[in-house]
mmCIF file of C-alpha atoms in Angstrom:
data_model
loop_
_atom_site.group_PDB
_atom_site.id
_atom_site.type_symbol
_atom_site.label_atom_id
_atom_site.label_comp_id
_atom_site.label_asym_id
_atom_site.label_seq_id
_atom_site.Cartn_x
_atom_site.Cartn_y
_atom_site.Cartn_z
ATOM 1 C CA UNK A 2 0.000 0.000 0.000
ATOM 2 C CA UNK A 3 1.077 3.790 -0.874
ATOM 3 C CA UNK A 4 1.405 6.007 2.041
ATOM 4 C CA UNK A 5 -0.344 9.653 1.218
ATOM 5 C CA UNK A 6 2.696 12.055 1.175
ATOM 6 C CA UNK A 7 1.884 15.377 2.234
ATOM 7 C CA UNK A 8 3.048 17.562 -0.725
ATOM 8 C CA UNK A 9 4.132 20.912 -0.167
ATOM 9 C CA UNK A 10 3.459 23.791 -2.536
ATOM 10 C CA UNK A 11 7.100 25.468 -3.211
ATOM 11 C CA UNK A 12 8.554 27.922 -1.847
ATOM 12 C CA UNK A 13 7.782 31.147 -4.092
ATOM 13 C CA UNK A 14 6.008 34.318 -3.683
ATOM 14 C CA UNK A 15 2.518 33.104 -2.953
ATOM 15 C CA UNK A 16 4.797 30.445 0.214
ATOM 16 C CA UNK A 17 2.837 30.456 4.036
ATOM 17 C CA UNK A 18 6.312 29.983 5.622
ATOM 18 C CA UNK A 19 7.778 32.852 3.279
ATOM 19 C CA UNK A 20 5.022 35.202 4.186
ATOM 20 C CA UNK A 21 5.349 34.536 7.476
ATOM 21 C CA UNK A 22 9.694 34.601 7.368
ATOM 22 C CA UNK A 23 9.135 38.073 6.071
ATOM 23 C CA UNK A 24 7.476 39.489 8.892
ATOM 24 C CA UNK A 25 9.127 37.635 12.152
ATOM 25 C CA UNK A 26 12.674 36.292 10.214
ATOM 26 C CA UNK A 27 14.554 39.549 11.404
ATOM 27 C CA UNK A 28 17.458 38.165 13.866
ATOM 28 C CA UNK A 29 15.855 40.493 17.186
ATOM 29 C CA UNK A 30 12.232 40.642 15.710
ATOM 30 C CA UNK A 31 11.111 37.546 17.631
ATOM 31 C CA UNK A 32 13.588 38.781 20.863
ATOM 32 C CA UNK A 33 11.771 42.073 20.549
ATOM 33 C CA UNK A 34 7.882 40.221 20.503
ATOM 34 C CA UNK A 35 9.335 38.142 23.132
ATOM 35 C CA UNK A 36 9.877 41.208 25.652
ATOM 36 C CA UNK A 37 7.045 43.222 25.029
ATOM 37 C CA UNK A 38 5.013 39.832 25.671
ATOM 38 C CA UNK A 39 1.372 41.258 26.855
ATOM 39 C CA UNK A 40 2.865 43.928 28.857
ATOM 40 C CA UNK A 41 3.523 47.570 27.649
ATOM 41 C CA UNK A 42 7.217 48.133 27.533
ATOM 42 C CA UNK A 43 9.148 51.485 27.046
ATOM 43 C CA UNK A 44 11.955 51.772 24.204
ATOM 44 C CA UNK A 45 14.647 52.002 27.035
ATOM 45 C CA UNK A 46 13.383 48.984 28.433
ATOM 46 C CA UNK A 47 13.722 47.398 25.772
ATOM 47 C CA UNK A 48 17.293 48.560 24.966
ATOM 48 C CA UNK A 49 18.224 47.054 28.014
ATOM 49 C CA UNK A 50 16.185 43.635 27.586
ATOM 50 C CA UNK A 51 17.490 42.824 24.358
ATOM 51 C CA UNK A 52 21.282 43.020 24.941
ATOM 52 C CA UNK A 53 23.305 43.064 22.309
ATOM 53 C CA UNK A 54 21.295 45.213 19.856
ATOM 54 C CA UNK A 55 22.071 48.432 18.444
ATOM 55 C CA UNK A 56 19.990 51.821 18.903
ATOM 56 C CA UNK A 57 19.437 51.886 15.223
ATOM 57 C CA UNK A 58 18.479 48.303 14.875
ATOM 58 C CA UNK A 59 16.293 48.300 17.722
ATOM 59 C CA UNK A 60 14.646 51.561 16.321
ATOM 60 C CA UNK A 61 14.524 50.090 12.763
ATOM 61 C CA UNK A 62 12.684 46.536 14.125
ATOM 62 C CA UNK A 63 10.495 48.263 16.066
ATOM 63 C CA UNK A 64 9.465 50.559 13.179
ATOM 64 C CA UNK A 65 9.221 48.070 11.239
ATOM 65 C CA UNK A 66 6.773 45.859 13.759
ATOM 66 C CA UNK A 67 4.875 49.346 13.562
ATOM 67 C CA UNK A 68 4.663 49.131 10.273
ATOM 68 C CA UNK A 69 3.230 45.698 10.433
ATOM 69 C CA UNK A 70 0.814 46.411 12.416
ATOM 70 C CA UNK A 71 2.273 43.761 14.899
ATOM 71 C CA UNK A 72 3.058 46.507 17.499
ATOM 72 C CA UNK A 73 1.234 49.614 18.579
ATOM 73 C CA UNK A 74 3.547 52.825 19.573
ATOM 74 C CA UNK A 75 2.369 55.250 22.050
ATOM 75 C CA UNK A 76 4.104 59.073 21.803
ATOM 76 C CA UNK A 77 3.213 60.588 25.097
ATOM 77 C CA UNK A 78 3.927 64.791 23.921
ATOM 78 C CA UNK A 79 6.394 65.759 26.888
ATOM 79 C CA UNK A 80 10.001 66.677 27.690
ATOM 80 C CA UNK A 81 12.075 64.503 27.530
ATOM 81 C CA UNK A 82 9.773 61.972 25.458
ATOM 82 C CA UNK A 83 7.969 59.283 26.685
ATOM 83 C CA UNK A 84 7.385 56.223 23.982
ATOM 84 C CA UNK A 85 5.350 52.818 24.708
ATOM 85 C CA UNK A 86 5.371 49.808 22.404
ATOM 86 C CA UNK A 87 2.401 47.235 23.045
ATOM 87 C CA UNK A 88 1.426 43.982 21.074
ATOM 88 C CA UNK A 89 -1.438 44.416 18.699
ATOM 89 C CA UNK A 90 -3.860 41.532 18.156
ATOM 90 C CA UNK A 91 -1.840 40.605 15.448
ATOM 91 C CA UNK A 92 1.438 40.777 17.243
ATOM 92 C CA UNK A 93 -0.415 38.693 20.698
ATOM 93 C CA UNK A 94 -0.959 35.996 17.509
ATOM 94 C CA UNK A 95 2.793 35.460 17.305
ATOM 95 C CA UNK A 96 3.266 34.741 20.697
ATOM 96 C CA UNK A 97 2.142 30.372 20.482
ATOM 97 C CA UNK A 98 5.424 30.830 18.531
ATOM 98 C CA UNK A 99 7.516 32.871 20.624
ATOM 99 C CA UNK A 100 6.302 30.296 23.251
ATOM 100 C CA UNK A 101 7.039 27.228 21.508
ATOM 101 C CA UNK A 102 10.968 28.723 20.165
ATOM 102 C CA UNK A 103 11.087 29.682 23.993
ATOM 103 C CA UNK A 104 10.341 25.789 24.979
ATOM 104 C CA UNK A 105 12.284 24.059 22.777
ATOM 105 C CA UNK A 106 15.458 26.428 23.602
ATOM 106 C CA UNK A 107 15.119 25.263 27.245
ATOM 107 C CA UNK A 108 13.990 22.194 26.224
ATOM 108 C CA UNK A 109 16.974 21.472 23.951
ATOM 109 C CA UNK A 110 20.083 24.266 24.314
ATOM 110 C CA UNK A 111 20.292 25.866 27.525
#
């Protein structure tokens, strides 16, 4: 008897995984989802959760997660300025796969 092989459409434009690569595939964009969890979370929070990233690649992720709509940012108008990133409903979607990465790294390689 013939076992029934999933078969996987390729790769290209139109790809699930692709789509999905584009939007969470940036090296701190998951470490970034990660810390901002369902909490708010202030940009210098942040720069000191997600050690080892730059000012202007923390600033460009999070613009970009903006962008997205995976993250909501708050301007508060005051001196000196007062910015809050939050999880939209999109962005609380991601977090089953934050959770599971999260598992399977203590699971498997810490």
């Amino acid at each position: 008897m013939k076992k029934n092989l999933k078969v996987n459409p390729p790769c290209d434009d139109s790809c699930p995984v692709r789509a999905s690569l584009t939007l969470l595939g940036g090296k701190w964009t998951l470490m970034i989802l990660f810390q901002i969890n369902e909490g708010v979370m202030r940009y210098g929070e942040l720069k000191r959760a997600v050690t080892g990233i730059s000012e202007k690649m923390l600033i460009q992720e999070l613009n970009m997660l903006v962008e997205h709509k995976l993250v909501t940012k708050k301007v508060y108008p005051q001196i000196p300025p007062k910015v809050e990133y939050r999880l939209t409903e999109l962005g609380m979607k991601t977090m089953p796969i934050v959770d599971q990465l999260a598992q399977f790294g203590l699971e498997n390689l810490v």
